[in-house]
Amino acid sequence: MTGLDDAAAVARYAENPPRLVPGFGDLQRMTRLLMAETAPADGRILVVGAGGGLELRVFAEAQPGWRFVGIDPSAEMLKLATHTLGPFADRADLHEGYIVSAPTGPFDAACCLLTLHFVPLEDRLSTLTEIRRRLKPGAPFVVAHHSVPAGPARDLWFDRFGAFAAGNGVAFDARTGGARVVGERLPILSPEEEVDSLRAAGFTDPQLFYAALTFRGWVARA
């Protein structure tokens, strides 16, 4: 039996995002609602960073007619996504790789949750552009991840993120910089830079819909 066949291992994976991301469950539900504003009942949805399958499961349960294409660079995480989807797995076509290797669509909506902050800055614009190219005109794109203001308050925001995590039993090692290490190691943009990136990739009318400590989320149109 591998870890991905172990229900306890799946449960441990599922426990972490709510402990780190304020309003994690609500973020998933809001994402689904925003996509459903225009995506039809039988819509085809692109999920970028689909490994683990947590949002896929939420979407599939709420939208019985939607079908999904998920893309993720980790084969092991995609195996976990299949496990997490359970009876809904036949509605998701999962691909190992990056957005350039994803099917071309066109899709009725797309989302990228808690993933884009891992993409190197030099690849950020091209990643967003490839997502937009796969969407139907006017289709929604929902994105959420770490995004904090530049300047002296940056460390304070990550301290607050660390305090939230600690309150949920996830402790960052103070000897190595605590939660500030997240801000140092990840290519995190300010909210203003995020909006500029969306517009540069060809998205229109980016609107902030989610803000929780170090996390921000926007919905925009292709």
C-alpha atoms as a PDB file:
ATOM      1  CA  MET A   1       0.000   0.000   0.000  1.00  0.00           C
ATOM      2  CA  THR A   2       1.377   3.405  -0.974  1.00  0.00           C
ATOM      3  CA  GLY A   3       0.725   6.626   0.901  1.00  0.00           C
ATOM      4  CA  LEU A   4      -1.791   7.585  -1.772  1.00  0.00           C
ATOM      5  CA  ASP A   5      -3.817   4.475  -1.016  1.00  0.00           C
ATOM      6  CA  ASP A   6      -3.890   5.316   2.682  1.00  0.00           C
ATOM      7  CA  ALA A   7      -7.052   7.180   3.731  1.00  0.00           C
ATOM      8  CA  ALA A   8      -5.172   8.652   6.697  1.00  0.00           C
ATOM      9  CA  ALA A   9      -2.523  10.133   4.382  1.00  0.00           C
ATOM     10  CA  VAL A  10      -5.227  11.708   2.226  1.00  0.00           C
ATOM     11  CA  ALA A  11      -6.877  13.097   5.343  1.00  0.00           C
ATOM     12  CA  ARG A  12      -3.601  14.634   6.524  1.00  0.00           C
ATOM     13  CA  TYR A  13      -3.122  16.338   3.174  1.00  0.00           C
ATOM     14  CA  ALA A  14      -6.666  17.714   3.267  1.00  0.00           C
ATOM     15  CA  GLU A  15      -6.159  19.099   6.769  1.00  0.00           C
ATOM     16  CA  ASN A  16      -3.322  21.473   5.899  1.00  0.00           C
ATOM     17  CA  PRO A  17      -4.853  24.101   3.580  1.00  0.00           C
ATOM     18  CA  PRO A  18      -7.638  25.102   6.025  1.00  0.00           C
ATOM     19  CA  ARG A  19      -5.016  25.472   8.753  1.00  0.00           C
ATOM     20  CA  LEU A  20      -2.888  27.797   6.611  1.00  0.00           C
ATOM     21  CA  VAL A  21      -5.400  29.660   4.427  1.00  0.00           C
ATOM     22  CA  PRO A  22      -8.082  31.727   6.183  1.00  0.00           C
ATOM     23  CA  GLY A  23     -11.511  30.882   4.782  1.00  0.00           C
ATOM     24  CA  PHE A  24     -10.159  28.068   2.625  1.00  0.00           C
ATOM     25  CA  GLY A  25     -13.518  26.345   2.198  1.00  0.00           C
ATOM     26  CA  ASP A  26     -15.245  29.627   1.416  1.00  0.00           C
ATOM     27  CA  LEU A  27     -12.541  30.446  -1.141  1.00  0.00           C
ATOM     28  CA  GLN A  28     -13.346  27.224  -3.001  1.00  0.00           C
ATOM     29  CA  ARG A  29     -17.088  27.902  -2.880  1.00  0.00           C
ATOM     30  CA  MET A  30     -16.679  31.505  -4.031  1.00  0.00           C
ATOM     31  CA  THR A  31     -14.476  30.335  -6.884  1.00  0.00           C
ATOM     32  CA  ARG A  32     -17.152  27.918  -8.015  1.00  0.00           C
ATOM     33  CA  LEU A  33     -19.858  30.597  -7.798  1.00  0.00           C
ATOM     34  CA  LEU A  34     -17.796  33.087  -9.787  1.00  0.00           C
ATOM     35  CA  MET A  35     -17.153  30.566 -12.554  1.00  0.00           C
ATOM     36  CA  ALA A  36     -20.818  29.523 -12.553  1.00  0.00           C
ATOM     37  CA  GLU A  37     -21.942  33.094 -13.244  1.00  0.00           C
ATOM     38  CA  THR A  38     -21.319  32.481 -16.940  1.00  0.00           C
ATOM     39  CA  ALA A  39     -20.136  28.874 -17.328  1.00  0.00           C
ATOM     40  CA  PRO A  40     -23.050  26.706 -18.535  1.00  0.00           C
ATOM     41  CA  ALA A  41     -24.432  23.755 -16.605  1.00  0.00           C
ATOM     42  CA  ASP A  42     -22.467  21.434 -18.890  1.00  0.00           C
ATOM     43  CA  GLY A  43     -19.355  23.621 -18.851  1.00  0.00           C
ATOM     44  CA  ARG A  44     -15.787  22.514 -19.411  1.00  0.00           C
ATOM     45  CA  ILE A  45     -13.516  23.892 -16.689  1.00  0.00           C
ATOM     46  CA  LEU A  46      -9.718  24.235 -16.636  1.00  0.00           C
ATOM     47  CA  VAL A  47      -8.072  23.819 -13.224  1.00  0.00           C
ATOM     48  CA  VAL A  48      -4.418  24.873 -13.107  1.00  0.00           C
ATOM     49  CA  GLY A  49      -2.500  23.350 -10.202  1.00  0.00           C
ATOM     50  CA  ALA A  50      -5.034  20.559  -9.777  1.00  0.00           C
ATOM     51  CA  GLY A  51      -2.830  18.237  -7.725  1.00  0.00           C
ATOM     52  CA  GLY A  52      -4.529  16.989  -4.590  1.00  0.00           C
ATOM     53  CA  GLY A  53      -7.985  17.461  -6.080  1.00  0.00           C
ATOM     54  CA  LEU A  54      -9.546  19.411  -3.208  1.00  0.00           C
ATOM     55  CA  GLU A  55     -11.190  22.113  -5.310  1.00  0.00           C
ATOM     56  CA  LEU A  56     -12.027  19.624  -8.044  1.00  0.00           C
ATOM     57  CA  ARG A  57     -14.052  17.608  -5.554  1.00  0.00           C
ATOM     58  CA  VAL A  58     -15.918  20.713  -4.334  1.00  0.00           C
ATOM     59  CA  PHE A  59     -16.709  21.803  -7.899  1.00  0.00           C
ATOM     60  CA  ALA A  60     -17.777  18.337  -9.015  1.00  0.00           C
ATOM     61  CA  GLU A  61     -20.130  17.858  -6.090  1.00  0.00           C
ATOM     62  CA  ALA A  62     -21.846  21.221  -6.645  1.00  0.00           C
ATOM     63  CA  GLN A  63     -21.963  21.185 -10.474  1.00  0.00           C
ATOM     64  CA  PRO A  64     -22.999  17.711 -11.664  1.00  0.00           C
ATOM     65  CA  GLY A  65     -22.796  18.680 -15.332  1.00  0.00           C
ATOM     66  CA  TRP A  66     -19.334  20.201 -15.334  1.00  0.00           C
ATOM     67  CA  ARG A  67     -16.343  18.321 -16.710  1.00  0.00           C
ATOM     68  CA  PHE A  68     -12.790  19.227 -15.836  1.00  0.00           C
ATOM     69  CA  VAL A  69      -9.298  19.313 -17.240  1.00  0.00           C
ATOM     70  CA  GLY A  70      -6.664  19.502 -14.504  1.00  0.00           C
ATOM     71  CA  ILE A  71      -3.001  20.255 -15.013  1.00  0.00           C
ATOM     72  CA  ASP A  72      -0.208  19.802 -12.452  1.00  0.00           C
ATOM     73  CA  PRO A  73       3.535  19.074 -12.711  1.00  0.00           C
ATOM     74  CA  SER A  74       3.459  16.418  -9.960  1.00  0.00           C
ATOM     75  CA  ALA A  75       2.416  12.906 -10.943  1.00  0.00           C
ATOM     76  CA  GLU A  76       2.066  11.905  -7.288  1.00  0.00           C
ATOM     77  CA  MET A  77      -0.249  14.823  -6.560  1.00  0.00           C
ATOM     78  CA  LEU A  78      -2.377  13.909  -9.565  1.00  0.00           C
ATOM     79  CA  LYS A  79      -2.684  10.382  -8.200  1.00  0.00           C
ATOM     80  CA  LEU A  80      -3.887  11.942  -4.979  1.00  0.00           C
ATOM     81  CA  ALA A  81      -6.351  14.087  -6.944  1.00  0.00           C
ATOM     82  CA  THR A  82      -7.849  10.954  -8.503  1.00  0.00           C
ATOM     83  CA  HIS A  83      -8.151   9.412  -5.051  1.00  0.00           C
ATOM     84  CA  THR A  84      -9.728  12.576  -3.623  1.00  0.00           C
ATOM     85  CA  LEU A  85     -12.244  12.811  -6.471  1.00  0.00           C
ATOM     86  CA  GLY A  86     -13.456   9.283  -5.780  1.00  0.00           C
ATOM     87  CA  PRO A  87     -16.761   8.741  -7.630  1.00  0.00           C
ATOM     88  CA  PHE A  88     -16.274  11.971  -9.593  1.00  0.00           C
ATOM     89  CA  ALA A  89     -12.923  10.945 -11.087  1.00  0.00           C
ATOM     90  CA  ASP A  90     -14.455   9.997 -14.438  1.00  0.00           C
ATOM     91  CA  ARG A  91     -15.400  13.662 -14.979  1.00  0.00           C
ATOM     92  CA  ALA A  92     -11.803  14.910 -14.675  1.00  0.00           C
ATOM     93  CA  ASP A  93      -9.090  14.562 -17.294  1.00  0.00           C
ATOM     94  CA  LEU A  94      -5.799  15.055 -15.427  1.00  0.00           C
ATOM     95  CA  HIS A  95      -2.550  15.963 -17.168  1.00  0.00           C
ATOM     96  CA  GLU A  96       0.979  15.934 -15.778  1.00  0.00           C
ATOM     97  CA  GLY A  97       2.902  19.032 -16.821  1.00  0.00           C
ATOM     98  CA  TYR A  98       2.583  22.782 -17.099  1.00  0.00           C
ATOM     99  CA  ILE A  99      -0.014  24.962 -18.775  1.00  0.00           C
ATOM    100  CA  VAL A 100       1.746  24.838 -22.153  1.00  0.00           C
ATOM    101  CA  SER A 101       1.009  21.097 -22.316  1.00  0.00           C
ATOM    102  CA  ALA A 102      -2.658  21.437 -21.339  1.00  0.00           C
ATOM    103  CA  PRO A 103      -5.392  20.905 -23.953  1.00  0.00           C
ATOM    104  CA  THR A 104      -6.186  24.052 -25.894  1.00  0.00           C
ATOM    105  CA  GLY A 105      -9.882  24.137 -25.006  1.00  0.00           C
ATOM    106  CA  PRO A 106     -11.614  26.447 -25.420  1.00  0.00           C
ATOM    107  CA  PHE A 107     -12.851  26.301 -21.829  1.00  0.00           C
ATOM    108  CA  ASP A 108     -15.873  27.939 -20.258  1.00  0.00           C
ATOM    109  CA  ALA A 109     -13.929  28.966 -17.138  1.00  0.00           C
ATOM    110  CA  ALA A 110     -10.595  28.444 -15.412  1.00  0.00           C
ATOM    111  CA  CYS A 111      -9.143  28.751 -11.952  1.00  0.00           C
ATOM    112  CA  CYS A 112      -5.731  28.631 -10.323  1.00  0.00           C
ATOM    113  CA  LEU A 113      -5.866  28.441  -6.531  1.00  0.00           C
ATOM    114  CA  LEU A 114      -2.831  28.650  -4.234  1.00  0.00           C
ATOM    115  CA  THR A 115      -0.489  27.844  -7.098  1.00  0.00           C
ATOM    116  CA  LEU A 116       0.670  30.927  -8.994  1.00  0.00           C
ATOM    117  CA  HIS A 117       2.871  32.126  -6.121  1.00  0.00           C
ATOM    118  CA  PHE A 118       5.143  29.148  -6.896  1.00  0.00           C
ATOM    119  CA  VAL A 119       5.654  30.185 -10.542  1.00  0.00           C
ATOM    120  CA  PRO A 120       8.957  32.029 -11.134  1.00  0.00           C
ATOM    121  CA  LEU A 121       8.492  35.696 -11.967  1.00  0.00           C
ATOM    122  CA  GLU A 122      10.017  35.237 -15.408  1.00  0.00           C
ATOM    123  CA  ASP A 123       7.317  32.655 -16.223  1.00  0.00           C
ATOM    124  CA  ARG A 124       4.356  34.409 -14.607  1.00  0.00           C
ATOM    125  CA  LEU A 125       3.175  36.429 -17.607  1.00  0.00           C
ATOM    126  CA  SER A 126       3.547  33.564 -20.066  1.00  0.00           C
ATOM    127  CA  THR A 127       1.615  31.266 -17.700  1.00  0.00           C
ATOM    128  CA  LEU A 128      -1.278  33.729 -17.458  1.00  0.00           C
ATOM    129  CA  THR A 129      -1.214  34.276 -21.222  1.00  0.00           C
ATOM    130  CA  GLU A 130      -1.424  30.532 -21.896  1.00  0.00           C
ATOM    131  CA  ILE A 131      -4.399  30.245 -19.548  1.00  0.00           C
ATOM    132  CA  ARG A 132      -6.205  33.123 -21.286  1.00  0.00           C
ATOM    133  CA  ARG A 133      -5.553  31.575 -24.724  1.00  0.00           C
ATOM    134  CA  ARG A 134      -7.449  28.470 -23.616  1.00  0.00           C
ATOM    135  CA  LEU A 135     -10.577  30.352 -22.551  1.00  0.00           C
ATOM    136  CA  LYS A 136     -13.611  31.341 -24.563  1.00  0.00           C
ATOM    137  CA  PRO A 137     -14.007  35.110 -25.031  1.00  0.00           C
ATOM    138  CA  GLY A 138     -15.453  36.597 -21.872  1.00  0.00           C
ATOM    139  CA  ALA A 139     -14.940  33.424 -19.817  1.00  0.00           C
ATOM    140  CA  PRO A 140     -14.020  33.941 -16.149  1.00  0.00           C
ATOM    141  CA  PHE A 141     -10.627  33.218 -14.660  1.00  0.00           C
ATOM    142  CA  VAL A 142     -10.388  32.980 -10.863  1.00  0.00           C
ATOM    143  CA  VAL A 143      -6.970  33.161  -9.231  1.00  0.00           C
ATOM    144  CA  ALA A 144      -5.907  33.313  -5.581  1.00  0.00           C
ATOM    145  CA  HIS A 145      -2.568  33.002  -3.800  1.00  0.00           C
ATOM    146  CA  HIS A 146      -0.090  34.894  -1.614  1.00  0.00           C
ATOM    147  CA  SER A 147       0.060  38.603  -2.523  1.00  0.00           C
ATOM    148  CA  VAL A 148       1.180  41.221  -0.037  1.00  0.00           C
ATOM    149  CA  PRO A 149       1.963  44.940  -0.234  1.00  0.00           C
ATOM    150  CA  ALA A 150       5.552  45.874  -0.935  1.00  0.00           C
ATOM    151  CA  GLY A 151       7.479  47.835   1.659  1.00  0.00           C
ATOM    152  CA  PRO A 152       8.142  47.649   5.379  1.00  0.00           C
ATOM    153  CA  ALA A 153       4.764  46.074   6.233  1.00  0.00           C
ATOM    154  CA  ARG A 154       5.573  42.935   4.237  1.00  0.00           C
ATOM    155  CA  ASP A 155       7.231  41.126   7.154  1.00  0.00           C
ATOM    156  CA  LEU A 156       4.379  42.070   9.465  1.00  0.00           C
ATOM    157  CA  TRP A 157       1.862  40.433   7.133  1.00  0.00           C
ATOM    158  CA  PHE A 158       3.841  37.200   7.115  1.00  0.00           C
ATOM    159  CA  ASP A 159       4.102  37.333  10.896  1.00  0.00           C
ATOM    160  CA  ARG A 160       0.298  37.521  10.952  1.00  0.00           C
ATOM    161  CA  PHE A 161       0.090  34.586   8.539  1.00  0.00           C
ATOM    162  CA  GLY A 162       2.384  32.654  10.884  1.00  0.00           C
ATOM    163  CA  ALA A 163       0.253  33.530  13.884  1.00  0.00           C
ATOM    164  CA  PHE A 164      -2.873  32.266  12.112  1.00  0.00           C
ATOM    165  CA  ALA A 165      -1.132  29.006  11.225  1.00  0.00           C
ATOM    166  CA  ALA A 166       0.210  28.593  14.759  1.00  0.00           C
ATOM    167  CA  GLY A 167      -3.278  29.001  16.139  1.00  0.00           C
ATOM    168  CA  ASN A 168      -4.266  26.028  14.007  1.00  0.00           C
ATOM    169  CA  GLY A 169      -1.353  23.865  15.082  1.00  0.00           C
ATOM    170  CA  VAL A 170       1.083  24.649  12.242  1.00  0.00           C
ATOM    171  CA  ALA A 171       4.277  26.219  13.583  1.00  0.00           C
ATOM    172  CA  PHE A 172       6.997  27.828  11.467  1.00  0.00           C
ATOM    173  CA  ASP A 173      10.488  27.495  12.925  1.00  0.00           C
ATOM    174  CA  ALA A 174      11.392  30.844  14.502  1.00  0.00           C
ATOM    175  CA  ARG A 175      15.097  29.920  14.348  1.00  0.00           C
ATOM    176  CA  THR A 176      14.992  30.045  10.539  1.00  0.00           C
ATOM    177  CA  GLY A 177      12.865  33.169  10.229  1.00  0.00           C
ATOM    178  CA  GLY A 178       9.389  31.852  10.931  1.00  0.00           C
ATOM    179  CA  ALA A 179       6.684  32.542   8.384  1.00  0.00           C
ATOM    180  CA  ARG A 180       8.757  35.364   6.889  1.00  0.00           C
ATOM    181  CA  VAL A 181      10.714  32.648   5.086  1.00  0.00           C
ATOM    182  CA  VAL A 182       7.642  32.067   2.897  1.00  0.00           C
ATOM    183  CA  GLY A 183       7.836  35.649   1.686  1.00  0.00           C
ATOM    184  CA  GLU A 184      11.570  35.353   1.080  1.00  0.00           C
ATOM    185  CA  ARG A 185      11.499  32.082  -0.830  1.00  0.00           C
ATOM    186  CA  LEU A 186       8.430  32.505  -3.011  1.00  0.00           C
ATOM    187  CA  PRO A 187       8.188  34.968  -5.941  1.00  0.00           C
ATOM    188  CA  ILE A 188       5.334  36.942  -4.396  1.00  0.00           C
ATOM    189  CA  LEU A 189       3.974  40.079  -6.065  1.00  0.00           C
ATOM    190  CA  SER A 190       2.094  43.008  -4.591  1.00  0.00           C
ATOM    191  CA  PRO A 191      -1.660  43.272  -5.312  1.00  0.00           C
ATOM    192  CA  GLU A 192      -0.968  46.098  -7.760  1.00  0.00           C
ATOM    193  CA  GLU A 193       1.569  43.980  -9.639  1.00  0.00           C
ATOM    194  CA  GLU A 194      -0.881  41.080  -9.749  1.00  0.00           C
ATOM    195  CA  VAL A 195      -3.527  43.227 -11.419  1.00  0.00           C
ATOM    196  CA  ASP A 196      -0.959  44.583 -13.874  1.00  0.00           C
ATOM    197  CA  SER A 197       0.074  41.005 -14.750  1.00  0.00           C
ATOM    198  CA  LEU A 198      -3.510  39.959 -15.426  1.00  0.00           C
ATOM    199  CA  ARG A 199      -4.043  42.920 -17.713  1.00  0.00           C
ATOM    200  CA  ALA A 200      -0.718  42.368 -19.479  1.00  0.00           C
ATOM    201  CA  ALA A 201      -1.791  38.778 -20.214  1.00  0.00           C
ATOM    202  CA  GLY A 202      -4.959  40.066 -21.895  1.00  0.00           C
ATOM    203  CA  PHE A 203      -7.488  39.638 -19.098  1.00  0.00           C
ATOM    204  CA  THR A 204     -10.009  42.399 -18.554  1.00  0.00           C
ATOM    205  CA  ASP A 205     -11.762  43.878 -15.529  1.00  0.00           C
ATOM    206  CA  PRO A 206      -9.802  42.124 -12.757  1.00  0.00           C
ATOM    207  CA  GLN A 207     -11.850  42.392  -9.546  1.00  0.00           C
ATOM    208  CA  LEU A 208     -10.689  41.597  -6.037  1.00  0.00           C
ATOM    209  CA  PHE A 209     -13.093  39.160  -4.373  1.00  0.00           C
ATOM    210  CA  TYR A 210     -10.997  37.655  -1.573  1.00  0.00           C
ATOM    211  CA  ALA A 211      -8.488  39.122   0.903  1.00  0.00           C
ATOM    212  CA  ALA A 212      -7.293  37.203   3.943  1.00  0.00           C
ATOM    213  CA  LEU A 213      -3.998  38.137   5.634  1.00  0.00           C
ATOM    214  CA  THR A 214      -1.313  37.371   3.008  1.00  0.00           C
ATOM    215  CA  PHE A 215      -3.746  35.922   0.460  1.00  0.00           C
ATOM    216  CA  ARG A 216      -5.631  37.741  -2.309  1.00  0.00           C
ATOM    217  CA  GLY A 217      -7.980  36.527  -5.016  1.00  0.00           C
ATOM    218  CA  TRP A 218      -9.255  38.077  -8.241  1.00  0.00           C
ATOM    219  CA  VAL A 219     -11.756  37.240 -10.950  1.00  0.00           C
ATOM    220  CA  ALA A 220     -11.082  38.519 -14.451  1.00  0.00           C
ATOM    221  CA  ARG A 221     -12.398  37.904 -17.972  1.00  0.00           C
ATOM    222  CA  ALA A 222     -10.669  36.489 -21.020  1.00  0.00           C
END
